[in-house]
Coordinates of C-alpha atoms and ligand atoms in Angstrom, one line a residue:
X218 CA 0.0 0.0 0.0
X219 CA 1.4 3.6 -0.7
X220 CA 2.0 5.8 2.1
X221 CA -0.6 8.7 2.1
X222 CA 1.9 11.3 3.8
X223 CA 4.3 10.5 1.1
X224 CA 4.8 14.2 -0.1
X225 CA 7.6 13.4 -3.0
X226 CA 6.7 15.4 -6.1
X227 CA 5.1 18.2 -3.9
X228 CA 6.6 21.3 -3.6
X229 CA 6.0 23.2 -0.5
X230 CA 6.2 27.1 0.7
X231 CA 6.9 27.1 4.2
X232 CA 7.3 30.9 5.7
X233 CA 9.0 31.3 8.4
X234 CA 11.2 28.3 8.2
X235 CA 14.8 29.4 10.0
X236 CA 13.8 28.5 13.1
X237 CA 11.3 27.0 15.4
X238 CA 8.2 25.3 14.2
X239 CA 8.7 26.4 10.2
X240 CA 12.2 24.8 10.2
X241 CA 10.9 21.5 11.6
X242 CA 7.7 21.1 9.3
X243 CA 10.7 22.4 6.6
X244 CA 12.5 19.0 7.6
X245 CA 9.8 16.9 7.6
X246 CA 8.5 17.6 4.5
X247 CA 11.6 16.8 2.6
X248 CA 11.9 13.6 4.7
X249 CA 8.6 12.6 3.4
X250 CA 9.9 13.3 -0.4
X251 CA 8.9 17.1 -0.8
X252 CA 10.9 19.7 -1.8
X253 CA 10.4 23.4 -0.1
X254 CA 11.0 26.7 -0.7
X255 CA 11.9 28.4 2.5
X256 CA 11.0 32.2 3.2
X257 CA 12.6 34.1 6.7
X258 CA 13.5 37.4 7.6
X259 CA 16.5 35.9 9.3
X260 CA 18.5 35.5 6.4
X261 CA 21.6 33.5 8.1
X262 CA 19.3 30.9 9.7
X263 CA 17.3 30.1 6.6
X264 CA 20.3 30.1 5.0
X265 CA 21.8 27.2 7.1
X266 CA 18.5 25.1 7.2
X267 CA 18.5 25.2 3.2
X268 CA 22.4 23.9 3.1
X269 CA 21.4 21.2 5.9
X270 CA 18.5 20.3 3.5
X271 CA 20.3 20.3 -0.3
X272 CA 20.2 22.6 -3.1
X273 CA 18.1 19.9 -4.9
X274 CA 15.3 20.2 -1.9
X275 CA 15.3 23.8 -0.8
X276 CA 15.2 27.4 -2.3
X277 CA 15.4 30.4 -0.1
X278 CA 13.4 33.5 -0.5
X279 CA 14.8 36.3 2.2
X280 CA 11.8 39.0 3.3
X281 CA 8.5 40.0 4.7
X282 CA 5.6 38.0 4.6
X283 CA 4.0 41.7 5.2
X284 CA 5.3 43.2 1.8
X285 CA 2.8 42.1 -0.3
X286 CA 5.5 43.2 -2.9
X287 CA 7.9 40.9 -1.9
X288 CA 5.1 37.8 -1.8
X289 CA 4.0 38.1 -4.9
X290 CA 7.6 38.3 -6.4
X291 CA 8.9 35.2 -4.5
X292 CA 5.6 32.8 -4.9
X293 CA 6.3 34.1 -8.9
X294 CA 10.1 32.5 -8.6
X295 CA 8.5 29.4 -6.9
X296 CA 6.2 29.0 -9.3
X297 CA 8.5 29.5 -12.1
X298 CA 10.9 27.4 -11.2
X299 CA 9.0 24.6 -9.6
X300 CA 6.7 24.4 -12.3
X301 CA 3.7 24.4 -9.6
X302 CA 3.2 24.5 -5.7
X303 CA 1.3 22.2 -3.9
X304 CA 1.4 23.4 -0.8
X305 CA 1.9 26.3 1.5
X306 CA 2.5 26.0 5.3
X307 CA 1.6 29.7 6.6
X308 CA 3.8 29.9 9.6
X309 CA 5.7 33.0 9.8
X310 CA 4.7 34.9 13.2
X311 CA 5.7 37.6 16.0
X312 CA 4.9 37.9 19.5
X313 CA 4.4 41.5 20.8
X314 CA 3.1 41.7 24.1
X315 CA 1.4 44.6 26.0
X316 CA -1.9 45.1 28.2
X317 CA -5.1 46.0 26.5
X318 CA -5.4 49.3 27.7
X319 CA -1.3 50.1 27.6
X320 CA -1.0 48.3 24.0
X321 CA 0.4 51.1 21.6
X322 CA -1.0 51.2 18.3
X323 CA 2.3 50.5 16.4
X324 CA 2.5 47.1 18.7
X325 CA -1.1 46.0 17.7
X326 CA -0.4 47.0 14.4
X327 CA 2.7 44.9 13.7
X328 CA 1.6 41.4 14.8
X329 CA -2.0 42.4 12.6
X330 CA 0.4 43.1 9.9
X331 CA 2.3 39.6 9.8
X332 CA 0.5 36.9 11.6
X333 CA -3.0 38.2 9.7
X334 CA -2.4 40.0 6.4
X335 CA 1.0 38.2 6.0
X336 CA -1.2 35.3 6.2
X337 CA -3.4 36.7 3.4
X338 CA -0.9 37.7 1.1
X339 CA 0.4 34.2 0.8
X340 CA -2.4 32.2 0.6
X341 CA -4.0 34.8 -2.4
X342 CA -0.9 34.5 -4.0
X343 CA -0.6 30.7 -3.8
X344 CA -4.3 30.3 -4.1
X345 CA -4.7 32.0 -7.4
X346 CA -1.6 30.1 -8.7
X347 CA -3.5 26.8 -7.5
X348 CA -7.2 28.1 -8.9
X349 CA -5.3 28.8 -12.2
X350 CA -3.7 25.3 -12.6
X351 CA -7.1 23.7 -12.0
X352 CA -8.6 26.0 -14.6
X353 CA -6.8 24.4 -16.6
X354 CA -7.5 20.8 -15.7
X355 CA -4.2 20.0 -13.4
X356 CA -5.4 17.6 -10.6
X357 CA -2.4 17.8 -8.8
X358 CA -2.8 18.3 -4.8
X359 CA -3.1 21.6 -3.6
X360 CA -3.4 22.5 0.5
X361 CA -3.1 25.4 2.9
X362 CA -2.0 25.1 6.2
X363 CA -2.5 28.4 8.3
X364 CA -0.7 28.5 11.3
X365 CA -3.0 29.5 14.3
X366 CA -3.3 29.0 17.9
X367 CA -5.5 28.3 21.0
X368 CA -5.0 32.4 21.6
X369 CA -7.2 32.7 18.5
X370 CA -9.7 30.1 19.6
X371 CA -9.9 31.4 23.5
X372 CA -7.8 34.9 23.3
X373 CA -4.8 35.5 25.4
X374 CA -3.8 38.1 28.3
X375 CA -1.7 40.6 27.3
X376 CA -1.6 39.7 23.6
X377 CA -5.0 41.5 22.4
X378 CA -3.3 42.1 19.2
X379 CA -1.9 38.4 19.1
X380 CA -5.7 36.5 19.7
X381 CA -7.3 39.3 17.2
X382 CA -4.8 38.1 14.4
X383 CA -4.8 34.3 14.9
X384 CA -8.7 34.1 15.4
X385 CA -8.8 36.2 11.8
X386 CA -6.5 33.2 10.7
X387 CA -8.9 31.0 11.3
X388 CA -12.3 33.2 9.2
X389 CA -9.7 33.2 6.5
X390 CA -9.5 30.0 6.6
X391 CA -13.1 29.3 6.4
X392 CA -13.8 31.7 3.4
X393 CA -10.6 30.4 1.3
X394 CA -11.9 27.1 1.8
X395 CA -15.6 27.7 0.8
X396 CA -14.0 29.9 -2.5
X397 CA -12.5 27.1 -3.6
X398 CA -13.0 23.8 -2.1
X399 CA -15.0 23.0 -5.7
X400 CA -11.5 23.2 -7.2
X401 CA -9.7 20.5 -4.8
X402 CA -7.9 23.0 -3.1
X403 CA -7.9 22.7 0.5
X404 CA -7.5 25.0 3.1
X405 CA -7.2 24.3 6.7
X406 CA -5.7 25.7 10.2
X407 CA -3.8 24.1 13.4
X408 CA -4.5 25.6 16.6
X409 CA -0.8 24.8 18.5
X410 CA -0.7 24.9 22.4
X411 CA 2.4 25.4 23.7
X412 CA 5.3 24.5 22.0
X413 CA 9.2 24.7 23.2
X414 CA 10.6 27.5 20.4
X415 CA 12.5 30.9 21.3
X416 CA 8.7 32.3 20.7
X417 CA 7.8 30.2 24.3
X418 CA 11.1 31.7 26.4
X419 CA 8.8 33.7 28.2
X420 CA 5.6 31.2 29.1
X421 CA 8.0 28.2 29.9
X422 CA 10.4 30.5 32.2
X423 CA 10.1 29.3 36.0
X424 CA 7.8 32.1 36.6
X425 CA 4.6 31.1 34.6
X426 CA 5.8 27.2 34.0
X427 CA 3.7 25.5 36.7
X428 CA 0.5 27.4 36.0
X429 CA 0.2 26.9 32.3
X430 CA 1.3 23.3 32.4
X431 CA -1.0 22.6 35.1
X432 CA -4.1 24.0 31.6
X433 CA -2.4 20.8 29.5
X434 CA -4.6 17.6 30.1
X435 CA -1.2 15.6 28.6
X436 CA 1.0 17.9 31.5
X437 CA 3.5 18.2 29.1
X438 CA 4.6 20.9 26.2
X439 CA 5.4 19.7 22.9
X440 CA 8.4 20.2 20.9
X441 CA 8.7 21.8 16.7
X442 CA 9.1 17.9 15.7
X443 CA 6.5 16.4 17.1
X444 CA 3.8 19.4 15.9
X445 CA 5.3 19.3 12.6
X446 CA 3.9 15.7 11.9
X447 CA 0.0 17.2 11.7
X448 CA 0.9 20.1 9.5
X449 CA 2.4 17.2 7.1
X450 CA -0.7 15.5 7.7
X451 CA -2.8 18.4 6.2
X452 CA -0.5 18.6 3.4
X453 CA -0.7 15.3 2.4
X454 CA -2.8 13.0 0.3
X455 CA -4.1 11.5 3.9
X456 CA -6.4 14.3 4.8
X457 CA -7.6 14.9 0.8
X458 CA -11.2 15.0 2.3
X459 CA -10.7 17.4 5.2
X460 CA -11.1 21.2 4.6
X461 CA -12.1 24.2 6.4
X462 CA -10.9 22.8 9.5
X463 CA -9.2 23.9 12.6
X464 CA -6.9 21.0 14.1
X465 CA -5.8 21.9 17.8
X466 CA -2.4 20.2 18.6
X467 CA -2.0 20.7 22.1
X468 CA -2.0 18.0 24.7
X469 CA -6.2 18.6 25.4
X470 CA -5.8 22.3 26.2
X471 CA -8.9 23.0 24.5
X472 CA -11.0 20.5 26.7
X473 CA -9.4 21.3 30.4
X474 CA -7.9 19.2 33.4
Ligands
NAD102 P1 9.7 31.3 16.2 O1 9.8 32.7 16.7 O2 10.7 30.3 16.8 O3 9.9 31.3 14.6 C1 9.2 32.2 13.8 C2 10.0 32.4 12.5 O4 9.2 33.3 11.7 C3 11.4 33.0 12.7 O5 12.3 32.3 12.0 C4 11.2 34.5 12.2 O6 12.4 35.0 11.7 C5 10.1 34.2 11.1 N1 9.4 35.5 10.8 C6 8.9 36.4 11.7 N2 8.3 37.4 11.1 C7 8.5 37.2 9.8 C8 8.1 37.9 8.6 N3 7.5 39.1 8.7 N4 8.4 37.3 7.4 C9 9.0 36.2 7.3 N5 9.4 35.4 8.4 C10 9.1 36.0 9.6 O7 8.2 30.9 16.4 P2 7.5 29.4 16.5 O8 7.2 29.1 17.9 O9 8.3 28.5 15.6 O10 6.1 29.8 15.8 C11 5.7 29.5 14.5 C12 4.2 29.7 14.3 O11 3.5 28.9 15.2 C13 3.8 31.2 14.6 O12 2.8 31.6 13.6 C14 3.3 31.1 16.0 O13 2.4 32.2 16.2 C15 2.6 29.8 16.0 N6 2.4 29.2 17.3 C16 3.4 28.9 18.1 C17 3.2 28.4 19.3 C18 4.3 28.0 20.2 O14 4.0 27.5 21.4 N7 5.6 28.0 19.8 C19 1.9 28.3 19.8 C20 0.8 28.6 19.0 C21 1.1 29.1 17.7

């Protein structure tokens, strides 16, 4: 029987991949037979994950998810030199914490500018590129993975701006996957708990440790491996009847102790 997460002969956009969760799912997609194109800011990491992975797996875009510019130039590259995409992991994200009532507007404005109209920008640019090829009768896979998180299911304290842009993740979602679910292509979201990254430093210090794990049914944290395994799982030919959806991955937050 064929493996259904075998991902060889799809070629992926991962955004935010030098680092953290991006860089994991970036891994596992090439173990699984994929080849990705890898967008960061941080130009040295993405660098180095690209080497790790092979010039024959890996192509690296360096910018902004928020320059809708700079999107539509490097999903133009992809395409070109890929021939299609199959599938885009929408990862790339900030933290930028602050009170409600103390939250300056350039702070709620920066995380609403990458983790929510990043998000757009990718998935119109990918999404037309996918609508086009099955115009034209390609049958190929095509799926969206937005990255969101139990603050956009539940909100957060002191990340207004944070909950606001990961519960917009998930209408996006929705509407992409109602536009064009009669096309095949398929558009879902993961809702991540808490997983160990750089992004985490803050939550997982011995301050706040003991009261968030004590939220996690599973009374653990997870790690960028383990979380990566369901985003692959959306990209892959296993889930080709699931769309619209929003996975949580996060030991039973979502249900309580
Ligand atoms: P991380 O900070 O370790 O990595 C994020 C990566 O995104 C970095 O490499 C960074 O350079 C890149 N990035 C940031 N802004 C960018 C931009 N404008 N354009 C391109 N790249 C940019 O974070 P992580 O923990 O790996 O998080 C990945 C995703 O998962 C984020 O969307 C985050 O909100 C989400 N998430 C994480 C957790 C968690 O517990 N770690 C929980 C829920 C959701």
């Amino acid at each position: 029987m064929d493996n259904p997460m075998n991902l060889s002969g799809h070629n992926v956009i991962v955004t935010g991949a030098g680092q953290g969760i991006g860089e994991a799912v970036a891994r596992l997609v090439v173990s699984l037979g994929g080849k990705v194109v890898l967008v960061d800011l941080q130009e040295d990491k993405v660098l180095a994950v690209a080497e790790d992975l092979g010039a024959d797996n890996a192509d690296v875009y360096v910018g902004s998810v928020a320059d809708p510019g700079f999107v539509q130039d490097m999903v133009g590259q992809a395409v070109q030199k890929n021939g299609a995409i199959h599938g885009l992991v929408n990862n790339a994200g900030i933290v930028r914490a602050a009170m409600a009532v103390k939250m300056p507007i350039e702070t709620w404005q920066q995380v609403i500018d990458v983790n929510l109209s990043g998000v757009f920008y990718c998935l119109q640019a990918v999404g037309r590129h996918m609508y086009e090829r099955a115009e034209s009768g390609d049958t190929g896979p095509a799926s969206i993975v937005n990255i969101s998180s139990d603050a956009g299911r539940r909100g957060t304290i002191g990340q207004i701006n944070y909950g606001a842009a990961k519960s917009g993740v998930l209408g996006l979602t929705m509407s992409a996957a109602r536009e064009w679910s009669a096309k095949q292509i398929r558009v879902n979201s993961i809702c991540f708990g808490v997983v160990e990254t750089e992004m985490t430093e803050t939550i997982r210090s011995d301050k706040f440790r003991d009261g968030v794990m004590a939220q996690v049914p599973m009374g653990r944290f997870s790690d960028p491996h383990e979380v990566s395994q369901p985003v692959c799982f959306l990209l892959s030919q296993a889930s080709s009847y699931i769309t619209g959806q929003h996975l949580s991955v996060n030991g039973g937050y979502t249900i309580g102790v």
